[in-house]
């Protein structure tokens, strides 16, 4: 038997440290499966950081930006999907977290206007192979496009990364689904799943994460997790070609609230997700309910997952 690789040992030690940290917070989560030598271990976090809205008063970005970056720093993810970030917030995060590289553009013009759904990743560990942004609409290659009765322009950012030590590749997709149109949420789920298949990315490990504005029993999640939900793609009902795993495990689904509205709490449904390809082993997952004297970094809790992808 070959000895465990240094990256494997380092990942296990790092996972132990991060699990100890998340256990010290008010969390909902669970430790799950066991890794084996040869696994590609990835720490992932998704976090809707709330856009920089001056109308938020004491919760405005200027009063909590350091809380957000400090929490991310302590979680120390390999992969971080962020939602609602404006260009100024992106710059603040890049300054505070210089070890993380970033992919993603503003949704309104494909440059810097409007909210981003960026992916941050550890540049010391991963090599960017390719990546980009597409719009959650009937014309995904047209910047700023908006269809399906969506209240806002919505985007998905994606990355193909390679682990520098093992040369193993995986893809990450990060999105923020519309908050008003159920049709837009369903069609967004279908577009992302079909994009993964069309690019052949389902043949290697992949993650789909973000704020989906949908509960686990709603059509977009049932579609993505292969629970039999069919989505109307313009007159044709289709089931998902990609059954994924909801990595958040353990607690009662009714205690998985991930939108806190600045008030905290646990009762309610999950709307923020890290979904993983079927081969993934979920080593641990959590809703991180960190707060400072009752003040929260965002109106959403971050969700974290430690994943092990077997070789082959």
XYZ file of C-alpha atoms in Angstrom:
312
model
C 0.000 0.000 0.000
C 1.326 3.432 -0.925
C 1.825 5.887 1.971
C -0.619 8.793 2.256
C 0.407 11.843 0.239
C 1.534 15.002 1.971
C -1.495 16.854 0.621
C -3.762 14.195 2.158
C -2.108 14.454 5.569
C -2.124 18.248 5.398
C -5.807 18.234 4.458
C -6.723 15.976 7.373
C -4.859 18.186 9.846
C -6.467 21.274 8.373
C -9.904 19.686 8.481
C -9.422 18.827 12.170
C -8.544 22.431 12.924
C -11.490 23.835 10.978
C -13.942 21.366 12.521
C -12.736 22.441 15.965
C -13.301 26.075 14.993
C -16.814 25.531 13.621
C -17.703 23.465 16.681
C -16.794 26.463 18.817
C -19.482 28.520 17.062
C -23.258 28.188 17.229
C -23.711 25.807 14.301
C -26.036 23.296 12.786
C -24.092 20.519 11.142
C -22.661 17.054 11.270
C -19.519 15.034 10.777
C -20.157 12.380 8.174
C -18.090 9.956 6.133
C -14.420 9.015 6.432
C -11.719 9.902 3.875
C -9.172 7.474 2.499
C -5.704 7.985 1.075
C -5.878 9.291 -2.469
C -8.989 11.409 -1.891
C -9.020 14.984 -3.096
C -10.164 16.874 -0.001
C -11.747 20.285 -0.437
C -13.037 22.767 2.128
C -15.882 24.738 0.543
C -17.930 27.666 1.837
C -20.859 29.530 0.309
C -21.733 32.925 1.760
C -24.292 35.541 0.748
C -22.597 38.614 2.221
C -25.484 41.059 1.578
C -24.819 43.881 -0.867
C -23.435 47.175 0.401
C -26.732 48.908 1.081
C -26.369 52.230 2.956
C -29.977 51.806 4.076
C -28.959 48.904 6.315
C -27.956 51.365 9.049
C -25.854 49.648 11.693
C -25.642 46.610 9.403
C -24.243 48.615 6.486
C -21.109 47.186 4.909
C -18.756 49.729 6.496
C -19.771 48.415 9.933
C -19.360 44.714 9.168
C -16.824 44.258 6.369
C -14.153 43.223 8.859
C -16.583 40.745 10.444
C -17.106 39.102 7.064
C -13.420 38.899 6.161
C -12.448 37.743 9.664
C -15.004 34.928 9.550
C -13.846 33.835 6.108
C -10.252 33.937 7.305
C -11.069 31.722 10.280
C -13.021 29.255 8.148
C -10.040 29.258 5.757
C -11.822 27.620 2.785
C -10.126 26.247 -0.315
C -13.135 27.379 -2.352
C -15.459 30.256 -1.479
C -18.635 31.131 -3.363
C -19.970 34.605 -2.540
C -23.288 36.174 -3.510
C -24.499 39.799 -3.678
C -21.007 41.310 -3.673
C -20.621 44.711 -5.327
C -17.306 45.808 -6.863
C -16.339 47.789 -3.764
C -16.968 44.742 -1.571
C -14.922 42.576 -3.926
C -12.014 44.980 -3.540
C -12.336 44.908 0.253
C -12.310 41.099 0.306
C -9.326 40.928 -2.033
C -7.408 43.314 0.214
C -8.284 41.391 3.382
C -7.762 37.923 1.857
C -4.787 38.257 -0.516
C -4.158 34.492 -0.596
C -7.440 34.006 -2.468
C -7.674 34.560 -6.217
C -11.039 35.451 -7.739
C -13.201 34.697 -10.768
C -16.359 36.608 -11.660
C -17.823 39.834 -13.091
C -20.659 42.223 -12.354
C -24.012 40.942 -13.527
C -25.286 44.130 -15.149
C -22.603 44.644 -17.781
C -20.155 41.739 -17.542
C -17.566 44.107 -16.088
C -18.047 45.819 -12.708
C -21.662 46.989 -12.626
C -24.137 45.267 -10.343
C -23.812 42.318 -8.021
C -21.218 39.593 -8.532
C -21.478 35.877 -7.764
C -17.708 35.357 -7.599
C -15.644 32.303 -6.759
C -12.553 32.767 -4.603
C -9.932 30.008 -4.438
C -6.558 29.327 -2.864
C -4.035 30.285 -5.519
C -1.238 28.505 -3.620
C -3.057 25.194 -3.988
C -4.988 25.421 -7.267
C -4.190 26.409 -10.827
C -6.940 28.086 -12.823
C -7.424 26.205 -16.094
C -10.417 28.141 -17.385
C -13.485 29.912 -16.099
C -16.047 32.584 -16.738
C -19.576 33.823 -16.174
C -22.858 33.090 -17.914
C -26.236 34.714 -17.455
C -29.227 32.814 -16.097
C -31.472 33.552 -19.046
C -32.417 32.295 -22.497
C -29.290 34.066 -23.799
C -26.609 33.053 -21.296
C -23.734 34.542 -23.313
C -25.236 38.049 -23.438
C -24.159 40.232 -20.525
C -27.056 41.735 -18.625
C -29.683 39.487 -20.218
C -32.782 38.751 -18.177
C -35.707 36.452 -19.048
C -38.050 33.979 -17.286
C -39.854 36.801 -15.405
C -36.853 37.265 -13.118
C -36.937 40.380 -10.963
C -33.176 40.860 -11.347
C -30.370 39.985 -13.707
C -28.777 36.770 -12.424
C -25.452 35.088 -13.182
C -23.489 31.920 -12.589
C -19.699 31.993 -12.276
C -17.719 28.839 -13.012
C -14.138 27.605 -12.703
C -12.143 24.596 -13.800
C -9.304 24.184 -11.296
C -6.357 21.823 -11.011
C -4.743 20.766 -7.754
C -1.077 21.696 -8.149
C 0.242 18.669 -6.275
C -1.962 15.895 -7.631
C -2.941 17.416 -11.006
C -6.536 16.395 -10.324
C -9.191 18.676 -11.770
C -12.663 19.698 -10.647
C -15.231 22.350 -11.505
C -17.125 24.820 -9.329
C -20.312 26.730 -10.171
C -21.604 29.576 -7.990
C -24.968 31.265 -8.530
C -27.673 33.403 -6.971
C -31.180 32.475 -8.148
C -33.985 35.003 -8.461
C -35.936 35.811 -5.306
C -39.341 36.353 -6.956
C -39.803 34.173 -10.041
C -40.261 30.437 -9.402
C -39.959 29.881 -13.148
C -36.600 31.676 -13.182
C -35.308 29.573 -10.288
C -36.350 26.332 -11.978
C -34.953 27.332 -15.362
C -31.714 28.498 -13.721
C -31.251 25.072 -12.136
C -31.837 23.403 -15.490
C -29.411 25.726 -17.327
C -26.588 25.097 -14.861
C -27.080 21.317 -14.905
C -27.198 21.266 -18.691
C -24.090 23.462 -18.890
C -22.156 20.999 -16.717
C -23.175 18.121 -18.993
C -22.618 19.982 -22.279
C -19.053 20.822 -21.250
C -18.374 17.267 -20.105
C -17.604 18.500 -16.605
C -19.774 15.830 -14.990
C -16.985 13.343 -15.726
C -14.778 14.937 -13.051
C -15.725 16.134 -9.530
C -17.939 19.202 -9.453
C -19.679 21.529 -7.003
C -22.726 23.722 -7.528
C -23.165 26.249 -4.748
C -24.957 29.442 -3.939
C -28.105 31.133 -2.722
C -30.924 29.395 -4.593
C -33.820 31.147 -2.811
C -35.504 27.743 -2.679
C -36.152 25.170 0.034
C -34.992 21.539 -0.269
C -38.502 20.414 -1.262
C -38.883 23.057 -3.980
C -38.555 22.128 -7.649
C -35.038 23.534 -8.299
C -33.495 21.521 -5.461
C -35.499 18.392 -6.160
C -34.387 18.692 -9.787
C -30.716 19.139 -8.963
C -30.677 16.344 -6.397
C -32.450 13.889 -8.712
C -35.605 13.687 -6.634
C -37.863 13.256 -9.652
C -38.797 16.904 -10.206
C -39.286 17.811 -13.860
C -38.749 21.354 -15.136
C -40.520 22.907 -18.092
C -37.820 24.009 -20.509
C -40.109 25.824 -22.906
C -42.800 23.233 -23.496
C -40.803 20.114 -22.641
C -40.650 18.586 -19.177
C -37.150 17.410 -18.307
C -35.633 15.678 -15.304
C -32.072 16.470 -14.285
C -29.132 14.715 -15.965
C -27.101 15.399 -12.808
C -28.202 14.042 -9.446
C -26.185 15.934 -6.817
C -25.786 15.577 -3.071
C -26.946 18.239 -0.654
C -23.870 18.297 1.550
C -25.636 19.726 4.615
C -26.355 16.699 6.747
C -27.577 15.702 10.180
C -30.047 18.246 11.545
C -33.800 18.298 11.148
C -34.500 20.071 7.814
C -36.773 22.449 9.721
C -33.749 23.652 11.702
C -31.582 24.455 8.687
C -32.416 28.121 8.389
C -29.672 29.868 6.417
C -31.342 33.285 6.015
C -31.215 35.029 9.373
C -32.547 38.499 8.494
C -29.985 39.981 10.933
C -31.933 38.333 13.759
C -30.251 34.930 14.085
C -32.313 31.872 14.851
C -32.423 28.265 13.679
C -36.023 27.500 12.783
C -36.687 27.562 9.057
C -35.514 26.098 5.788
C -32.209 26.059 3.992
C -31.893 28.281 0.908
C -28.060 28.391 0.661
C -26.372 25.233 -0.625
C -23.211 23.380 -1.470
C -24.184 20.547 -3.809
C -21.605 17.954 -4.823
C -21.256 15.301 -7.493
C -22.503 11.836 -6.416
C -19.040 10.362 -5.796
C -18.226 12.928 -3.096
C -17.886 11.821 0.490
C -19.165 14.440 2.913
C -16.703 14.516 5.804
C -18.480 17.316 7.605
C -20.877 20.205 7.028
C -22.232 23.135 8.992
C -24.317 26.264 9.058
C -21.969 28.737 10.716
C -23.936 31.018 13.006
C -21.074 33.196 14.165
C -22.038 36.532 15.712
C -20.423 39.237 17.801
C -22.593 40.275 20.736
C -25.688 39.555 18.659
C -24.421 41.287 15.509
C -24.156 39.103 12.432
C -21.708 39.447 9.540
C -24.583 39.144 7.037
C -28.300 38.478 6.804
C -27.381 34.956 5.659
C -25.323 32.368 7.500
C -22.413 30.856 5.584
C -22.631 27.138 4.849
C -19.454 25.036 4.924
C -18.671 21.523 3.764
C -15.583 19.323 3.867
C -15.622 17.008 0.861
C -13.499 14.062 -0.256
C -13.517 13.065 -3.912
C -12.135 9.575 -4.611
C -9.598 9.089 -7.397
C -10.736 7.990 -10.835
